[in-house]
């Protein structure tokens, strides 16, 4: 998406935009340590894919296998419907088109900007706030855990949110793109699916963003509308096969959650030692506040380390996880060399 500037004369990069960072600070792609996303740097090992999945359209049996594997992995109650999509971003694009309207949409903010962008492009009236709107909305969006703050909302908070933010028959959308690290906190365990949609991402936890696979779960009527809007063969046979295998690998799930917890704790300690205040930790990313965040961002870029700044808060930097101890030490050395 390129870079933009803000009032602090600092380039602001979309997460993962190494090409734009290279244009501004030089170096080859291999020179850069990308900490600007929340994608697991230690990806799931892609299984061997049969030629048939490359040469044939995905069939009903393969789709059912994927959805069954995903349903089990997410721990969805039977009352929840589920369908797959080519990434959750495609669901964000579709929802404003099928919601009717124009609708009043309340989005708990600050959060992932694409929620607001998509609803606005769809011609809807968007309220982005940390407080409930003056009037209940037709649709409310909650990102849990939130990106970039890492805030987790429990069931009581979600129910209060529904009461204060939504009309009685309003639609609640809960984006759980980063919930894989803490699956026991999912809203699916304690929320009735009626007028509720939960979005799930595959690529972040499994480190396979290029597979383009996501899911929407919840109210059967809404899920059916989304499935129809996606059209036939929305998810490739290759993506379906990779997802089915990965979701069934419980050993990898457990070991990866432990690995993520250990590395995120090390990053939290490092950021604190470097003068940062850790505002939130979602496992796959941490948000830190620095008085001199602009200088730190610039210094790290000069060392070919990309973090995620935010135009709306000049003191915030989001850090993804280093792949290993070598990458962690590189970040540590760069932070210590800041004069």
JSON list of C-alpha atoms in Angstrom, two decimals, residues 162-242:
[
{"chain": "A", "resi": 162, "resn": "UNK", "atom": "CA", "xyz": [-23.85, -5.59, 22.87]},
{"chain": "A", "resi": 163, "resn": "UNK", "atom": "CA", "xyz": [-26.31, -3.97, 25.30]},
{"chain": "A", "resi": 164, "resn": "UNK", "atom": "CA", "xyz": [-24.76, -0.49, 25.16]},
{"chain": "A", "resi": 165, "resn": "UNK", "atom": "CA", "xyz": [-23.71, -0.31, 21.52]},
{"chain": "A", "resi": 166, "resn": "UNK", "atom": "CA", "xyz": [-26.34, -2.27, 19.58]},
{"chain": "A", "resi": 167, "resn": "UNK", "atom": "CA", "xyz": [-30.01, -2.16, 18.82]},
{"chain": "A", "resi": 168, "resn": "UNK", "atom": "CA", "xyz": [-31.84, -5.28, 20.13]},
{"chain": "A", "resi": 169, "resn": "UNK", "atom": "CA", "xyz": [-31.84, -6.86, 16.66]},
{"chain": "A", "resi": 170, "resn": "UNK", "atom": "CA", "xyz": [-28.44, -5.46, 15.63]},
{"chain": "A", "resi": 171, "resn": "UNK", "atom": "CA", "xyz": [-25.56, -7.50, 14.26]},
{"chain": "A", "resi": 172, "resn": "UNK", "atom": "CA", "xyz": [-22.43, -7.98, 16.38]},
{"chain": "A", "resi": 173, "resn": "UNK", "atom": "CA", "xyz": [-19.24, -8.77, 14.45]},
{"chain": "A", "resi": 174, "resn": "UNK", "atom": "CA", "xyz": [-16.30, -10.09, 16.49]},
{"chain": "A", "resi": 175, "resn": "UNK", "atom": "CA", "xyz": [-12.97, -10.27, 14.67]},
{"chain": "A", "resi": 176, "resn": "UNK", "atom": "CA", "xyz": [-10.91, -13.03, 16.31]},
{"chain": "A", "resi": 177, "resn": "UNK", "atom": "CA", "xyz": [-8.01, -12.98, 13.85]},
{"chain": "A", "resi": 178, "resn": "UNK", "atom": "CA", "xyz": [-5.48, -13.29, 16.69]},
{"chain": "A", "resi": 179, "resn": "UNK", "atom": "CA", "xyz": [-7.47, -15.55, 19.03]},
{"chain": "A", "resi": 180, "resn": "UNK", "atom": "CA", "xyz": [-5.53, -18.75, 18.14]},
{"chain": "A", "resi": 181, "resn": "UNK", "atom": "CA", "xyz": [-2.97, -17.99, 20.84]},
{"chain": "A", "resi": 182, "resn": "UNK", "atom": "CA", "xyz": [-5.71, -17.97, 23.52]},
{"chain": "A", "resi": 183, "resn": "UNK", "atom": "CA", "xyz": [-8.46, -20.19, 22.04]},
{"chain": "A", "resi": 184, "resn": "UNK", "atom": "CA", "xyz": [-10.22, -20.59, 25.40]},
{"chain": "A", "resi": 185, "resn": "UNK", "atom": "CA", "xyz": [-11.11, -16.87, 25.27]},
{"chain": "A", "resi": 186, "resn": "UNK", "atom": "CA", "xyz": [-13.15, -17.16, 22.06]},
{"chain": "A", "resi": 187, "resn": "UNK", "atom": "CA", "xyz": [-16.62, -15.61, 22.16]},
{"chain": "A", "resi": 188, "resn": "UNK", "atom": "CA", "xyz": [-18.05, -18.73, 20.51]},
{"chain": "A", "resi": 189, "resn": "UNK", "atom": "CA", "xyz": [-17.97, -20.57, 23.83]},
{"chain": "A", "resi": 190, "resn": "UNK", "atom": "CA", "xyz": [-20.29, -18.15, 25.62]},
{"chain": "A", "resi": 191, "resn": "UNK", "atom": "CA", "xyz": [-22.31, -16.31, 22.95]},
{"chain": "A", "resi": 192, "resn": "UNK", "atom": "CA", "xyz": [-25.44, -17.45, 21.18]},
{"chain": "A", "resi": 193, "resn": "UNK", "atom": "CA", "xyz": [-24.91, -17.25, 17.40]},
{"chain": "A", "resi": 194, "resn": "UNK", "atom": "CA", "xyz": [-28.10, -15.25, 16.77]},
{"chain": "A", "resi": 195, "resn": "UNK", "atom": "CA", "xyz": [-27.17, -11.91, 15.20]},
{"chain": "A", "resi": 196, "resn": "UNK", "atom": "CA", "xyz": [-23.49, -12.67, 15.84]},
{"chain": "A", "resi": 197, "resn": "UNK", "atom": "CA", "xyz": [-20.64, -13.27, 13.41]},
{"chain": "A", "resi": 198, "resn": "UNK", "atom": "CA", "xyz": [-17.13, -14.31, 14.45]},
{"chain": "A", "resi": 199, "resn": "UNK", "atom": "CA", "xyz": [-14.28, -13.92, 11.97]},
{"chain": "A", "resi": 200, "resn": "UNK", "atom": "CA", "xyz": [-11.33, -16.31, 12.05]},
{"chain": "A", "resi": 201, "resn": "UNK", "atom": "CA", "xyz": [-7.97, -16.03, 10.29]},
{"chain": "A", "resi": 202, "resn": "UNK", "atom": "CA", "xyz": [-5.77, -18.94, 9.25]},
{"chain": "A", "resi": 203, "resn": "UNK", "atom": "CA", "xyz": [-2.62, -17.20, 8.04]},
{"chain": "A", "resi": 204, "resn": "UNK", "atom": "CA", "xyz": [-1.53, -15.37, 11.20]},
{"chain": "A", "resi": 205, "resn": "UNK", "atom": "CA", "xyz": [-1.12, -18.18, 13.74]},
{"chain": "A", "resi": 206, "resn": "UNK", "atom": "CA", "xyz": [0.04, -20.70, 11.15]},
{"chain": "A", "resi": 207, "resn": "UNK", "atom": "CA", "xyz": [2.35, -18.16, 9.51]},
{"chain": "A", "resi": 208, "resn": "UNK", "atom": "CA", "xyz": [0.89, -18.86, 6.07]},
{"chain": "A", "resi": 209, "resn": "UNK", "atom": "CA", "xyz": [-0.70, -15.56, 5.10]},
{"chain": "A", "resi": 210, "resn": "UNK", "atom": "CA", "xyz": [-0.14, -16.35, 1.42]},
{"chain": "A", "resi": 211, "resn": "UNK", "atom": "CA", "xyz": [-2.59, -19.26, 1.57]},
{"chain": "A", "resi": 212, "resn": "UNK", "atom": "CA", "xyz": [-5.43, -16.69, 1.83]},
{"chain": "A", "resi": 213, "resn": "UNK", "atom": "CA", "xyz": [-7.83, -18.59, 4.05]},
{"chain": "A", "resi": 214, "resn": "UNK", "atom": "CA", "xyz": [-10.33, -17.32, 6.59]},
{"chain": "A", "resi": 215, "resn": "UNK", "atom": "CA", "xyz": [-13.68, -18.20, 8.10]},
{"chain": "A", "resi": 216, "resn": "UNK", "atom": "CA", "xyz": [-16.89, -16.63, 9.30]},
{"chain": "A", "resi": 217, "resn": "UNK", "atom": "CA", "xyz": [-18.90, -18.40, 11.99]},
{"chain": "A", "resi": 218, "resn": "UNK", "atom": "CA", "xyz": [-22.17, -17.66, 13.73]},
{"chain": "A", "resi": 219, "resn": "UNK", "atom": "CA", "xyz": [-25.74, -16.76, 12.75]},
{"chain": "A", "resi": 220, "resn": "UNK", "atom": "CA", "xyz": [-26.87, -19.29, 10.09]},
{"chain": "A", "resi": 221, "resn": "UNK", "atom": "CA", "xyz": [-28.80, -16.69, 8.09]},
{"chain": "A", "resi": 222, "resn": "UNK", "atom": "CA", "xyz": [-25.87, -14.28, 7.90]},
{"chain": "A", "resi": 223, "resn": "UNK", "atom": "CA", "xyz": [-23.36, -17.04, 7.17]},
{"chain": "A", "resi": 224, "resn": "UNK", "atom": "CA", "xyz": [-25.58, -18.29, 4.35]},
{"chain": "A", "resi": 225, "resn": "UNK", "atom": "CA", "xyz": [-25.72, -14.77, 2.85]},
{"chain": "A", "resi": 226, "resn": "UNK", "atom": "CA", "xyz": [-21.94, -14.51, 2.96]},
{"chain": "A", "resi": 227, "resn": "UNK", "atom": "CA", "xyz": [-21.49, -17.96, 1.44]},
{"chain": "A", "resi": 228, "resn": "UNK", "atom": "CA", "xyz": [-23.79, -17.04, -1.44]},
{"chain": "A", "resi": 229, "resn": "UNK", "atom": "CA", "xyz": [-21.97, -13.75, -1.99]},
{"chain": "A", "resi": 230, "resn": "UNK", "atom": "CA", "xyz": [-18.59, -15.47, -2.13]},
{"chain": "A", "resi": 231, "resn": "UNK", "atom": "CA", "xyz": [-19.78, -17.63, -5.00]},
{"chain": "A", "resi": 232, "resn": "UNK", "atom": "CA", "xyz": [-18.56, -21.10, -6.00]},
{"chain": "A", "resi": 233, "resn": "UNK", "atom": "CA", "xyz": [-14.95, -22.24, -5.47]},
{"chain": "A", "resi": 234, "resn": "UNK", "atom": "CA", "xyz": [-14.10, -19.24, -3.26]},
{"chain": "A", "resi": 235, "resn": "UNK", "atom": "CA", "xyz": [-11.35, -21.22, -1.54]},
{"chain": "A", "resi": 236, "resn": "UNK", "atom": "CA", "xyz": [-8.79, -23.07, -3.65]},
{"chain": "A", "resi": 237, "resn": "UNK", "atom": "CA", "xyz": [-8.30, -26.79, -3.31]},
{"chain": "A", "resi": 238, "resn": "UNK", "atom": "CA", "xyz": [-4.70, -26.17, -2.26]},
{"chain": "A", "resi": 239, "resn": "UNK", "atom": "CA", "xyz": [-5.77, -23.81, 0.55]},
{"chain": "A", "resi": 240, "resn": "UNK", "atom": "CA", "xyz": [-8.46, -26.25, 1.68]},
{"chain": "A", "resi": 241, "resn": "UNK", "atom": "CA", "xyz": [-5.98, -29.12, 1.85]},
{"chain": "A", "resi": 242, "resn": "UNK", "atom": "CA", "xyz": [-3.35, -27.10, 3.75]}
]
